[in-house]
Each structure stands twice: as C-alpha cells, then as structure tokens.
Amino acid sequence: MLKRFAGLAGAAMAAVMLLATPASAELKDILAAGKIKIATPENFPPFGALGADGEYEGYDIDVAKMIAEDLGVELELVPVTSKQRIPFLETDRVDLVIATLGANPERAKSIWFSHAYAPFFSGAFAKPDVAVSSIADFAGKKIAVTGGTLEDLAITEDAPDGAEIIRFGDNAATIAAYVSGQADVIVTGNMVALGISNDNPDFNLEPKFIIANSPSFIGVKTGNMDLLQWVNVFVLHKKLNGKLNGLSVKWLKTPLPPLPAL
C-alpha cells in the first residue's frame, strides 16, 4: 500500500512539475519542427503593414523572412500590436519578436534582446542644400519642432544664439509648417521625416544628425540562449554583408547608421 501511495505521489509530483514548466522554443526545437513563428507589426509602416496585394510587407517583415531562410524553416508571421509583443513571447505564442521593439531596463526584466537590427531615432532633417551637422549650426536658421516633445527639450537646452525655434501644437502642424517653407530644418522622428519624403519626393529630405537614438532589437524569450546567440550572429552577418543596409535604404530611405550591440 505504501509503495502504491509513493508511486502515485511521484507521478503526481512529475505531473505538477510538467505543468509548471512552460514550453519554450529553443533553436533545436525550431529546427526540428521546421517552422518559426515571428511577431511582426500589425500596422506600423514602413516596418510592417498590409500591402496593396493583401500580404504583409515592410522592414521587419523582410528581416523575419531572412531569418526563416537562413534557418531553412517555414515562416509563420504573427501580426501584433505594441502591447501584444512581450506577452506573446512570454506565453510561447511566438518564438521571436521583430516589431520595432526598443530595449530598456524595465523590459529586460521580462525578455532578452538581441543586438540592434534597425534604426529608430529623432533627429534634424533638411534639404541637401541646408548645411547643418549639429545643434550649433542652427544659428541663423528657422527650426520647426513640436512643442513639449523630447526633441523640443533637447534642442532648446543647447540651441545657440540666433537660432529661431518655432514650436507647433502637434506633428501635423509642424509638418505643414515645414512643407510650406516656414522653416529651414525640421526636428522630429525618422518615421515622420520619412512620411514627409514620401509625400514630397522633390524635397530630397535627408537626416543631418541624430538627437535621440532608440534603435530596434529582436525580442527573445528569457532562457533561450542558443536562439539568442544565433540571432546575434544573424544580425552581425546581415550588417557585414550589407543586407540590413539594403533594407534601410529600401524602406527607410536612408543608409543604415551604426547600431549598438548588447
């Protein structure tokens, strides 16, 4: 009787341990399954959004496709909103998150991050004939910026005498003012600048310098060390062979800037 009870207790304990240990997609598991599930932006062009043909397209989509190709496995895209990115990774609904995910200490409590793979920044943008390479060059120029933003605070603190900073109530007003010629330089996020370029291709708008850098990283579930190492080698390889630079030029209309490694 005691032996039978011990056996049942052992089986119950094993079952509890099995239930308490969540499934995780290690690199070997992905290779064995022949499929990888990657979370990508649901609606955040040009990183990820539905294209005219009804298929998802964008910078992050192309990176996901390259990962599946290099692994030699089938790709399953899982479109997510910003709030879904980390929960989907933590609950094993996806193996990786490639969705303009910025790294910070709070998020690092929950997941691991790869080396940066894509630029995301605030900066000064202007036409090619406007010579500015730092805030010091704002002297004698009109600068359009959305009031109260981090960009506004950054340039206000260091702006030289003679710089005319023109503040607007929102991004739409700032864009309209710059496009109408009310300013020489616009200080904003790179995605806002890209929208201006797409709508006004004759501007040839170009980044002059970065004010605040917040690049994108690939999210990996905590504990999946082999997968994290592989992803980091992947990012390094695509930097060295120019593939990420090609995607940056294609989707973001700018060469890939230097990106940090963790």
C-alpha atoms as an extended CHARMM CRD file, in Angstrom:
* protein
*
       262  EXT
         1         1  MET       CA              0.0000000000        0.0000000000        0.0000000000  PROA      1               0.0000000000
         2         2  LEU       CA              2.8310000000        2.3680000000        0.9500000000  PROA      2               0.0000000000
         3         3  LYS       CA              4.6560000000        1.5500000000       -2.2810000000  PROA      3               0.0000000000
         4         4  ARG       CA              1.4900000000        2.2270000000       -4.2620000000  PROA      4               0.0000000000
         5         5  PHE       CA              0.9770000000        5.5660000000       -2.4800000000  PROA      5               0.0000000000
         6         6  ALA       CA              4.6030000000        6.5380000000       -3.0940000000  PROA      6               0.0000000000
         7         7  GLY       CA              4.2150000000        5.6840000000       -6.7480000000  PROA      7               0.0000000000
         8         8  LEU       CA              1.0660000000        7.7790000000       -7.0820000000  PROA      8               0.0000000000
         9         9  ALA       CA              2.6850000000       10.6620000000       -5.2240000000  PROA      9               0.0000000000
        10        10  GLY       CA              5.6960000000       10.5240000000       -7.5000000000  PROA      10              0.0000000000
        11        11  ALA       CA              3.5200000000       10.5100000000      -10.5860000000  PROA      11              0.0000000000
        12        12  ALA       CA              1.5120000000       13.4540000000       -9.2600000000  PROA      12              0.0000000000
        13        13  MET       CA              4.6880000000       15.3940000000       -8.4930000000  PROA      13              0.0000000000
        14        14  ALA       CA              6.0060000000       14.7230000000      -12.0030000000  PROA      14              0.0000000000
        15        15  ALA       CA              2.7280000000       15.9690000000      -13.4780000000  PROA      15              0.0000000000
        16        16  VAL       CA              2.8730000000       19.1540000000      -11.4000000000  PROA      16              0.0000000000
        17        17  MET       CA              6.4530000000       19.7810000000      -12.4870000000  PROA      17              0.0000000000
        18        18  LEU       CA              5.5000000000       19.2170000000      -16.1160000000  PROA      18              0.0000000000
        19        19  LEU       CA              2.6350000000       21.7050000000      -15.8630000000  PROA      19              0.0000000000
        20        20  ALA       CA              4.8060000000       24.2230000000      -14.0350000000  PROA      20              0.0000000000
        21        21  THR       CA              7.4690000000       24.1840000000      -16.7430000000  PROA      21              0.0000000000
        22        22  PRO       CA              6.2670000000       26.2350000000      -19.7240000000  PROA      22              0.0000000000
        23        23  ALA       CA              7.1050000000       25.0700000000      -23.2210000000  PROA      23              0.0000000000
        24        24  SER       CA              9.8800000000       27.0760000000      -24.8610000000  PROA      24              0.0000000000
        25        25  ALA       CA             11.0300000000       27.1490000000      -28.4540000000  PROA      25              0.0000000000
        26        26  GLU       CA             14.7640000000       26.5640000000      -28.3180000000  PROA      26              0.0000000000
        27        27  LEU       CA             16.7780000000       26.7300000000      -31.5200000000  PROA      27              0.0000000000
        28        28  LYS       CA             16.8830000000       22.9190000000      -31.7800000000  PROA      28              0.0000000000
        29        29  ASP       CA             13.0990000000       22.7660000000      -31.3770000000  PROA      29              0.0000000000
        30        30  ILE       CA             12.5550000000       25.2680000000      -34.1820000000  PROA      30              0.0000000000
        31        31  LEU       CA             14.8750000000       23.3540000000      -36.4760000000  PROA      31              0.0000000000
        32        32  ALA       CA             13.1850000000       20.0580000000      -35.6020000000  PROA      32              0.0000000000
        33        33  ALA       CA              9.6970000000       21.4950000000      -36.1720000000  PROA      33              0.0000000000
        34        34  GLY       CA             10.7310000000       23.1130000000      -39.4550000000  PROA      34              0.0000000000
        35        35  LYS       CA              8.8170000000       26.2970000000      -38.5950000000  PROA      35              0.0000000000
        36        36  ILE       CA              9.4050000000       29.5690000000      -36.7720000000  PROA      36              0.0000000000
        37        37  LYS       CA              6.6810000000       31.9090000000      -35.5040000000  PROA      37              0.0000000000
        38        38  ILE       CA              7.6910000000       35.5670000000      -35.5210000000  PROA      38              0.0000000000
        39        39  ALA       CA              5.6770000000       38.5090000000      -34.1890000000  PROA      39              0.0000000000
        40        40  THR       CA              5.7510000000       41.4590000000      -36.5980000000  PROA      40              0.0000000000
        41        41  PRO       CA              3.9340000000       44.8360000000      -36.6430000000  PROA      41              0.0000000000
        42        42  GLU       CA              0.2450000000       44.6730000000      -37.4190000000  PROA      42              0.0000000000
        43        43  ASN       CA              0.0040000000       48.2370000000      -38.7340000000  PROA      43              0.0000000000
        44        44  PHE       CA              3.1710000000       50.2770000000      -38.4700000000  PROA      44              0.0000000000
        45        45  PRO       CA              4.5250000000       51.0910000000      -41.9230000000  PROA      45              0.0000000000
        46        46  PRO       CA              7.1990000000       51.0050000000      -43.1760000000  PROA      46              0.0000000000
        47        47  PHE       CA              8.2140000000       48.3360000000      -40.6480000000  PROA      47              0.0000000000
        48        48  GLY       CA              5.1560000000       46.1620000000      -41.1060000000  PROA      48              0.0000000000
        49        49  ALA       CA              1.6540000000       46.5590000000      -42.5410000000  PROA      49              0.0000000000
        50        50  LEU       CA             -0.6870000000       45.0410000000      -45.1020000000  PROA      50              0.0000000000
        51        51  GLY       CA              0.3870000000       45.8730000000      -48.6340000000  PROA      51              0.0000000000
        52        52  ALA       CA             -1.7790000000       46.5170000000      -51.6800000000  PROA      52              0.0000000000
        53        53  ASP       CA             -1.7350000000       42.7940000000      -52.5100000000  PROA      53              0.0000000000
        54        54  GLY       CA             -3.0990000000       41.8170000000      -49.1040000000  PROA      54              0.0000000000
        55        55  GLU       CA              0.2500000000       40.4750000000      -47.8780000000  PROA      55              0.0000000000
        56        56  TYR       CA              2.2740000000       41.9320000000      -45.0130000000  PROA      56              0.0000000000
        57        57  GLU       CA              5.3190000000       43.9240000000      -46.0660000000  PROA      57              0.0000000000
        58        58  GLY       CA              7.9720000000       46.1560000000      -44.5470000000  PROA      58              0.0000000000
        59        59  TYR       CA             11.4040000000       46.2590000000      -42.9620000000  PROA      59              0.0000000000
        60        60  ASP       CA             10.5340000000       43.8910000000      -40.1120000000  PROA      60              0.0000000000
        61        61  ILE       CA              8.7450000000       41.5100000000      -42.4690000000  PROA      61              0.0000000000
        62        62  ASP       CA             11.8460000000       41.2510000000      -44.6630000000  PROA      62              0.0000000000
        63        63  VAL       CA             14.0570000000       40.6090000000      -41.6220000000  PROA      63              0.0000000000
        64        64  ALA       CA             11.6940000000       37.8240000000      -40.4990000000  PROA      64              0.0000000000
        65        65  LYS       CA             11.8290000000       36.2890000000      -43.9700000000  PROA      65              0.0000000000
        66        66  MET       CA             15.6390000000       36.3580000000      -43.9500000000  PROA      66              0.0000000000
        67        67  ILE       CA             15.7280000000       34.6470000000      -40.5580000000  PROA      67              0.0000000000
        68        68  ALA       CA             13.4740000000       31.8180000000      -41.7480000000  PROA      68              0.0000000000
        69        69  GLU       CA             15.5070000000       31.4740000000      -44.9330000000  PROA      69              0.0000000000
        70        70  ASP       CA             18.8150000000       31.2600000000      -43.0450000000  PROA      70              0.0000000000
        71        71  LEU       CA             17.3450000000       28.7120000000      -40.6290000000  PROA      71              0.0000000000
        72        72  GLY       CA             15.8960000000       26.7240000000      -43.5120000000  PROA      72              0.0000000000
        73        73  VAL       CA             12.4260000000       26.6290000000      -41.9380000000  PROA      73              0.0000000000
        74        74  GLU       CA              8.8950000000       27.7450000000      -42.7660000000  PROA      74              0.0000000000
        75        75  LEU       CA              7.9030000000       31.2270000000      -41.5810000000  PROA      75              0.0000000000
        76        76  GLU       CA              4.6430000000       31.9600000000      -39.7830000000  PROA      76              0.0000000000
        77        77  LEU       CA              4.0740000000       35.6860000000      -39.3550000000  PROA      77              0.0000000000
        78        78  VAL       CA              2.0540000000       36.6760000000      -36.2820000000  PROA      78              0.0000000000
        79        79  PRO       CA              0.9030000000       40.3160000000      -36.6360000000  PROA      79              0.0000000000
        80        80  VAL       CA              0.8110000000       42.0420000000      -33.2290000000  PROA      80              0.0000000000
        81        81  THR       CA              0.0430000000       45.3970000000      -31.6800000000  PROA      81              0.0000000000
        82        82  SER       CA              2.6410000000       47.0980000000      -29.4870000000  PROA      82              0.0000000000
        83        83  LYS       CA              1.0280000000       45.8130000000      -26.2720000000  PROA      83              0.0000000000
        84        84  GLN       CA              0.9840000000       42.2070000000      -27.5220000000  PROA      84              0.0000000000
        85        85  ARG       CA              4.6840000000       41.9240000000      -28.3180000000  PROA      85              0.0000000000
        86        86  ILE       CA              6.1030000000       40.8690000000      -24.9440000000  PROA      86              0.0000000000
        87        87  PRO       CA              3.0760000000       38.8460000000      -23.7150000000  PROA      87              0.0000000000
        88        88  PHE       CA              3.0460000000       36.7920000000      -26.9260000000  PROA      88              0.0000000000
        89        89  LEU       CA              6.7230000000       35.9660000000      -26.4210000000  PROA      89              0.0000000000
        90        90  GLU       CA              6.3300000000       35.1380000000      -22.7320000000  PROA      90              0.0000000000
        91        91  THR       CA              3.4140000000       32.7660000000      -23.3940000000  PROA      91              0.0000000000
        92        92  ASP       CA              5.1280000000       30.9300000000      -26.2830000000  PROA      92              0.0000000000
        93        93  ARG       CA              2.7170000000       32.1540000000      -28.9350000000  PROA      93              0.0000000000
        94        94  VAL       CA              5.7760000000       33.2940000000      -30.8950000000  PROA      94              0.0000000000
        95        95  ASP       CA              9.4500000000       32.3500000000      -30.9710000000  PROA      95              0.0000000000
        96        96  LEU       CA             10.7830000000       35.8360000000      -31.7180000000  PROA      96              0.0000000000
        97        97  VAL       CA              9.5270000000       39.4200000000      -31.7560000000  PROA      97              0.0000000000
        98        98  ILE       CA             10.6360000000       41.5860000000      -34.6760000000  PROA      98              0.0000000000
        99        99  ALA       CA              8.3800000000       44.6100000000      -34.2720000000  PROA      99              0.0000000000
       100       100  THR       CA             10.2890000000       47.8740000000      -33.6580000000  PROA      100             0.0000000000
       101       101  LEU       CA             10.9400000000       46.7710000000      -30.0890000000  PROA      101             0.0000000000
       102       102  GLY       CA             13.0880000000       49.1890000000      -28.1030000000  PROA      102             0.0000000000
       103       103  ALA       CA             15.2560000000       47.9330000000      -25.2490000000  PROA      103             0.0000000000
       104       104  ASN       CA             15.0690000000       49.3700000000      -21.7570000000  PROA      104             0.0000000000
       105       105  PRO       CA             15.7680000000       48.1050000000      -18.2230000000  PROA      105             0.0000000000
       106       106  GLU       CA             12.0860000000       47.5100000000      -17.4480000000  PROA      106             0.0000000000
       107       107  ARG       CA             11.5010000000       45.3150000000      -20.4980000000  PROA      107             0.0000000000
       108       108  ALA       CA             14.7540000000       43.4960000000      -19.8460000000  PROA      108             0.0000000000
       109       109  LYS       CA             13.1960000000       42.1230000000      -16.6570000000  PROA      109             0.0000000000
       110       110  SER       CA             10.8350000000       40.0860000000      -18.8480000000  PROA      110             0.0000000000
       111       111  ILE       CA             12.6790000000       39.1590000000      -22.0480000000  PROA      111             0.0000000000
       112       112  TRP       CA             16.0920000000       39.1190000000      -23.6760000000  PROA      112             0.0000000000
       113       113  PHE       CA             17.1840000000       41.4070000000      -26.5000000000  PROA      113             0.0000000000
       114       114  SER       CA             19.4240000000       40.7740000000      -29.4880000000  PROA      114             0.0000000000
       115       115  HSD       CA             21.8670000000       43.2410000000      -30.9910000000  PROA      115             0.0000000000
       116       116  ALA       CA             20.0680000000       46.1750000000      -32.6440000000  PROA      116             0.0000000000
       117       117  TYR       CA             18.9170000000       45.4590000000      -36.1930000000  PROA      117             0.0000000000
       118       118  ALA       CA             17.0850000000       48.6290000000      -37.2650000000  PROA      118             0.0000000000
       119       119  PRO       CA             17.3820000000       52.3870000000      -36.7080000000  PROA      119             0.0000000000
       120       120  PHE       CA             14.7400000000       54.3690000000      -34.8890000000  PROA      120             0.0000000000
       121       121  PHE       CA             15.6740000000       57.8940000000      -33.8900000000  PROA      121             0.0000000000
       122       122  SER       CA             14.8120000000       61.5400000000      -33.5600000000  PROA      122             0.0000000000
       123       123  GLY       CA             16.9370000000       63.9820000000      -35.4800000000  PROA      123             0.0000000000
       124       124  ALA       CA             17.2980000000       67.1140000000      -37.5380000000  PROA      124             0.0000000000
       125       125  PHE       CA             16.1520000000       66.8090000000      -41.1680000000  PROA      125             0.0000000000
       126       126  ALA       CA             16.5020000000       69.2640000000      -44.0320000000  PROA      126             0.0000000000
       127       127  LYS       CA             17.0550000000       69.5550000000      -47.7630000000  PROA      127             0.0000000000
       128       128  PRO       CA             20.5300000000       68.7900000000      -49.1630000000  PROA      128             0.0000000000
       129       129  ASP       CA             21.4630000000       72.4560000000      -49.5890000000  PROA      129             0.0000000000
       130       130  VAL       CA             20.9010000000       73.2400000000      -45.8760000000  PROA      130             0.0000000000
       131       131  ALA       CA             24.2370000000       72.8440000000      -44.1020000000  PROA      131             0.0000000000
       132       132  VAL       CA             23.7420000000       71.6260000000      -40.5270000000  PROA      132             0.0000000000
       133       133  SER       CA             25.6690000000       68.8890000000      -38.7730000000  PROA      133             0.0000000000
       134       134  SER       CA             24.9970000000       69.7730000000      -35.1190000000  PROA      134             0.0000000000
       135       135  ILE       CA             22.7800000000       71.9720000000      -32.9700000000  PROA      135             0.0000000000
       136       136  ALA       CA             25.4960000000       74.6300000000      -33.1000000000  PROA      136             0.0000000000
       137       137  ASP       CA             24.7160000000       75.0620000000      -36.8070000000  PROA      137             0.0000000000
       138       138  PHE       CA             21.1460000000       76.1520000000      -36.0180000000  PROA      138             0.0000000000
       139       139  ALA       CA             22.3670000000       79.7380000000      -35.6380000000  PROA      139             0.0000000000
       140       140  GLY       CA             20.6590000000       81.9530000000      -38.2090000000  PROA      140             0.0000000000
       141       141  LYS       CA             18.1200000000       79.2670000000      -39.1640000000  PROA      141             0.0000000000
       142       142  LYS       CA             14.4330000000       78.6310000000      -38.5010000000  PROA      142             0.0000000000
       143       143  ILE       CA             13.8020000000       75.3120000000      -36.7650000000  PROA      143             0.0000000000
       144       144  ALA       CA             10.3480000000       73.6700000000      -36.7470000000  PROA      144             0.0000000000
       145       145  VAL       CA              9.5870000000       71.3600000000      -33.8170000000  PROA      145             0.0000000000
       146       146  THR       CA              6.5290000000       70.0730000000      -31.9910000000  PROA      146             0.0000000000
       147       147  GLY       CA              6.3570000000       71.8760000000      -28.6490000000  PROA      147             0.0000000000
       148       148  GLY       CA              6.8510000000       69.9400000000      -25.4400000000  PROA      148             0.0000000000
       149       149  THR       CA              8.4200000000       66.8990000000      -27.0730000000  PROA      149             0.0000000000
       150       150  LEU       CA             11.7510000000       65.3470000000      -26.1410000000  PROA      150             0.0000000000
       151       151  GLU       CA             13.1440000000       66.8470000000      -29.3420000000  PROA      151             0.0000000000
       152       152  ASP       CA             11.9850000000       70.3060000000      -28.2510000000  PROA      152             0.0000000000
       153       153  LEU       CA             13.6150000000       69.9440000000      -24.8460000000  PROA      153             0.0000000000
       154       154  ALA       CA             16.8660000000       68.6540000000      -26.3500000000  PROA      154             0.0000000000
       155       155  ILE       CA             17.3840000000       71.4550000000      -28.8510000000  PROA      155             0.0000000000
       156       156  THR       CA             16.1020000000       74.2340000000      -26.5630000000  PROA      156             0.0000000000
       157       157  GLU       CA             18.7220000000       73.4380000000      -23.9610000000  PROA      157             0.0000000000
       158       158  ASP       CA             21.6410000000       73.6460000000      -26.3900000000  PROA      158             0.0000000000
       159       159  ALA       CA             20.3990000000       75.9720000000      -29.1430000000  PROA      159             0.0000000000
       160       160  PRO       CA             22.8800000000       78.7470000000      -29.9810000000  PROA      160             0.0000000000
       161       161  ASP       CA             22.1110000000       82.4480000000      -30.0890000000  PROA      161             0.0000000000
       162       162  GLY       CA             20.4730000000       83.3430000000      -33.3710000000  PROA      162             0.0000000000
       163       163  ALA       CA             18.5570000000       80.0860000000      -33.7200000000  PROA      163             0.0000000000
       164       164  GLU       CA             14.8300000000       80.6990000000      -34.2330000000  PROA      164             0.0000000000
       165       165  ILE       CA             12.9390000000       77.7370000000      -32.7740000000  PROA      165             0.0000000000
       166       166  ILE       CA              9.3210000000       77.7070000000      -33.9780000000  PROA      166             0.0000000000
       167       167  ARG       CA              7.1020000000       75.4390000000      -31.8940000000  PROA      167             0.0000000000
       168       168  PHE       CA              3.8220000000       73.9150000000      -33.0620000000  PROA      168             0.0000000000
       169       169  GLY       CA              0.9970000000       72.1680000000      -31.2370000000  PROA      169             0.0000000000
       170       170  ASP       CA              1.2810000000       68.7500000000      -32.8850000000  PROA      170             0.0000000000
       171       171  ASN       CA              3.1920000000       66.8180000000      -35.5310000000  PROA      171             0.0000000000
       172       172  ALA       CA              0.6620000000       67.6230000000      -38.2480000000  PROA      172             0.0000000000
       173       173  ALA       CA              1.1090000000       71.3770000000      -37.7040000000  PROA      173             0.0000000000
       174       174  THR       CA              4.9010000000       71.0220000000      -37.5670000000  PROA      174             0.0000000000
       175       175  ILE       CA              4.9290000000       69.0740000000      -40.8370000000  PROA      175             0.0000000000
       176       176  ALA       CA              2.5900000000       71.5450000000      -42.5590000000  PROA      176             0.0000000000
       177       177  ALA       CA              4.7490000000       74.4660000000      -41.4830000000  PROA      177             0.0000000000
       178       178  TYR       CA              7.9370000000       72.8640000000      -42.7310000000  PROA      178             0.0000000000
       179       179  VAL       CA              6.4380000000       71.7640000000      -46.0400000000  PROA      179             0.0000000000
       180       180  SER       CA              5.0730000000       75.2840000000      -46.6290000000  PROA      180             0.0000000000
       181       181  GLY       CA              8.5510000000       76.7690000000      -46.2230000000  PROA      181             0.0000000000
       182       182  GLN       CA              8.1940000000       78.3510000000      -42.7920000000  PROA      182             0.0000000000
       183       183  ALA       CA             11.3630000000       76.6590000000      -41.5200000000  PROA      183             0.0000000000
       184       184  ASP       CA             14.7750000000       75.5900000000      -42.7950000000  PROA      184             0.0000000000
       185       185  VAL       CA             15.0380000000       72.4950000000      -40.5940000000  PROA      185             0.0000000000
       186       186  ILE       CA             12.5130000000       70.1450000000      -39.0170000000  PROA      186             0.0000000000
       187       187  VAL       CA             13.3930000000       68.3090000000      -35.8170000000  PROA      187             0.0000000000
       188       188  THR       CA             11.3110000000       65.1360000000      -35.4790000000  PROA      188             0.0000000000
       189       189  GLY       CA             11.3180000000       61.3320000000      -35.5630000000  PROA      189             0.0000000000
       190       190  ASN       CA             12.7290000000       59.4730000000      -38.5340000000  PROA      190             0.0000000000
       191       191  MET       CA              9.3240000000       57.9520000000      -39.3620000000  PROA      191             0.0000000000
       192       192  VAL       CA              7.7370000000       61.4130000000      -39.5230000000  PROA      192             0.0000000000
       193       193  ALA       CA             10.5760000000       62.5520000000      -41.7800000000  PROA      193             0.0000000000
       194       194  LEU       CA             10.0500000000       59.5130000000      -43.9780000000  PROA      194             0.0000000000
       195       195  GLY       CA              6.3780000000       60.4260000000      -44.3610000000  PROA      195             0.0000000000
       196       196  ILE       CA              7.3740000000       63.9200000000      -45.4840000000  PROA      196             0.0000000000
       197       197  SER       CA              9.7820000000       62.4240000000      -48.0220000000  PROA      197             0.0000000000
       198       198  ASN       CA              7.1510000000       60.0440000000      -49.3790000000  PROA      198             0.0000000000
       199       199  ASP       CA              4.6270000000       62.8470000000      -49.7700000000  PROA      199             0.0000000000
       200       200  ASN       CA              7.1720000000       65.3590000000      -51.1200000000  PROA      200             0.0000000000
       201       201  PRO       CA              9.8100000000       63.4250000000      -53.0690000000  PROA      201             0.0000000000
       202       202  ASP       CA             11.1600000000       66.6150000000      -54.6430000000  PROA      202             0.0000000000
       203       203  PHE       CA             12.3620000000       67.7510000000      -51.2020000000  PROA      203             0.0000000000
       204       204  ASN       CA             15.0830000000       65.0760000000      -51.0830000000  PROA      204             0.0000000000
       205       205  LEU       CA             14.8000000000       65.3870000000      -47.3150000000  PROA      205             0.0000000000
       206       206  GLU       CA             17.8430000000       63.9370000000      -45.5750000000  PROA      206             0.0000000000
       207       207  PRO       CA             18.9130000000       63.3200000000      -41.9680000000  PROA      207             0.0000000000
       208       208  LYS       CA             21.5030000000       65.8320000000      -40.7970000000  PROA      208             0.0000000000
       209       209  PHE       CA             22.2520000000       64.4690000000      -37.3400000000  PROA      209             0.0000000000
       210       210  ILE       CA             20.6820000000       62.3080000000      -34.6210000000  PROA      210             0.0000000000
       211       211  ILE       CA             19.3410000000       63.9070000000      -31.4470000000  PROA      211             0.0000000000
       212       212  ALA       CA             17.9520000000       60.8580000000      -29.5990000000  PROA      212             0.0000000000
       213       213  ASN       CA             18.6610000000       57.2790000000      -30.6190000000  PROA      213             0.0000000000
       214       214  SER       CA             16.2370000000       54.4220000000      -29.8450000000  PROA      214             0.0000000000
       215       215  PRO       CA             17.0410000000       51.5440000000      -32.2270000000  PROA      215             0.0000000000
       216       216  SER       CA             15.0100000000       48.3660000000      -32.5810000000  PROA      216             0.0000000000
       217       217  PHE       CA             16.0220000000       44.9930000000      -31.1400000000  PROA      217             0.0000000000
       218       218  ILE       CA             14.7790000000       41.4420000000      -31.6760000000  PROA      218             0.0000000000
       219       219  GLY       CA             12.9910000000       40.0170000000      -28.6320000000  PROA      219             0.0000000000
       220       220  VAL       CA             13.9120000000       36.5110000000      -27.4450000000  PROA      220             0.0000000000
       221       221  LYS       CA             12.2830000000       34.6170000000      -24.5820000000  PROA      221             0.0000000000
       222       222  THR       CA             14.3720000000       34.5980000000      -21.4160000000  PROA      222             0.0000000000
       223       223  GLY       CA             16.4080000000       31.4070000000      -21.1660000000  PROA      223             0.0000000000
       224       224  ASN       CA             16.6410000000       30.6590000000      -24.8860000000  PROA      224             0.0000000000
       225       225  MET       CA             20.3940000000       31.2140000000      -25.0340000000  PROA      225             0.0000000000
       226       226  ASP       CA             21.0900000000       29.1760000000      -28.1940000000  PROA      226             0.0000000000
       227       227  LEU       CA             18.4010000000       31.0770000000      -30.0900000000  PROA      227             0.0000000000
       228       228  LEU       CA             19.6900000000       34.4330000000      -28.8220000000  PROA      228             0.0000000000
       229       229  GLN       CA             23.2460000000       33.5760000000      -29.8840000000  PROA      229             0.0000000000
       230       230  TRP       CA             22.0710000000       32.5120000000      -33.3320000000  PROA      230             0.0000000000
       231       231  VAL       CA             20.0300000000       35.7150000000      -33.7730000000  PROA      231             0.0000000000
       232       232  ASN       CA             23.0320000000       37.8460000000      -32.7930000000  PROA      232             0.0000000000
       233       233  VAL       CA             25.2190000000       36.0760000000      -35.3620000000  PROA      233             0.0000000000
       234       234  PHE       CA             22.4260000000       36.5980000000      -37.9180000000  PROA      234             0.0000000000
       235       235  VAL       CA             22.2960000000       40.3560000000      -37.2090000000  PROA      235             0.0000000000
       236       236  LEU       CA             26.0780000000       40.6500000000      -37.4000000000  PROA      236             0.0000000000
       237       237  HSD       CA             26.1600000000       38.7220000000      -40.6770000000  PROA      237             0.0000000000
       238       238  LYS       CA             23.4640000000       40.8910000000      -42.2810000000  PROA      238             0.0000000000
       239       239  LYS       CA             25.2770000000       44.0550000000      -41.1850000000  PROA      239             0.0000000000
       240       240  LEU       CA             28.5570000000       42.8620000000      -42.6610000000  PROA      240             0.0000000000
       241       241  ASN       CA             27.1140000000       41.7060000000      -45.9730000000  PROA      241             0.0000000000
       242       242  GLY       CA             25.0530000000       44.8730000000      -46.4580000000  PROA      242             0.0000000000
       243       243  LYS       CA             21.6260000000       43.2140000000      -46.3560000000  PROA      243             0.0000000000
       244       244  LEU       CA             20.3750000000       45.3590000000      -43.4590000000  PROA      244             0.0000000000
       245       245  ASN       CA             21.7360000000       48.4700000000      -45.1440000000  PROA      245             0.0000000000
       246       246  GLY       CA             19.7840000000       47.4790000000      -48.2490000000  PROA      246             0.0000000000
       247       247  LEU       CA             16.5860000000       47.1590000000      -46.2170000000  PROA      247             0.0000000000
       248       248  SER       CA             17.2100000000       50.5400000000      -44.5770000000  PROA      248             0.0000000000
       249       249  VAL       CA             17.6130000000       52.2160000000      -47.9530000000  PROA      249             0.0000000000
       250       250  LYS       CA             14.5840000000       50.3710000000      -49.3630000000  PROA      250             0.0000000000
       251       251  TRP       CA             12.1200000000       51.0210000000      -46.5390000000  PROA      251             0.0000000000
       252       252  LEU       CA             13.5240000000       53.9380000000      -44.5230000000  PROA      252             0.0000000000
       253       253  LYS       CA             15.1390000000       55.8460000000      -47.4000000000  PROA      253             0.0000000000
       254       254  THR       CA             18.4130000000       56.2650000000      -45.5230000000  PROA      254             0.0000000000
       255       255  PRO       CA             21.6270000000       54.2320000000      -45.1360000000  PROA      255             0.0000000000
       256       256  LEU       CA             21.8740000000       52.0690000000      -42.0490000000  PROA      256             0.0000000000
       257       257  PRO       CA             23.5680000000       54.0720000000      -39.2630000000  PROA      257             0.0000000000
       258       258  PRO       CA             25.8850000000       52.4630000000      -36.6920000000  PROA      258             0.0000000000
       259       259  LEU       CA             23.7990000000       50.2940000000      -34.3530000000  PROA      259             0.0000000000
       260       260  PRO       CA             24.6190000000       49.1710000000      -30.7920000000  PROA      260             0.0000000000
       261       261  ALA       CA             25.4000000000       45.5930000000      -29.8060000000  PROA      261             0.0000000000
       262       262  LEU       CA             24.4290000000       44.1180000000      -26.4520000000  PROA      262             0.0000000000
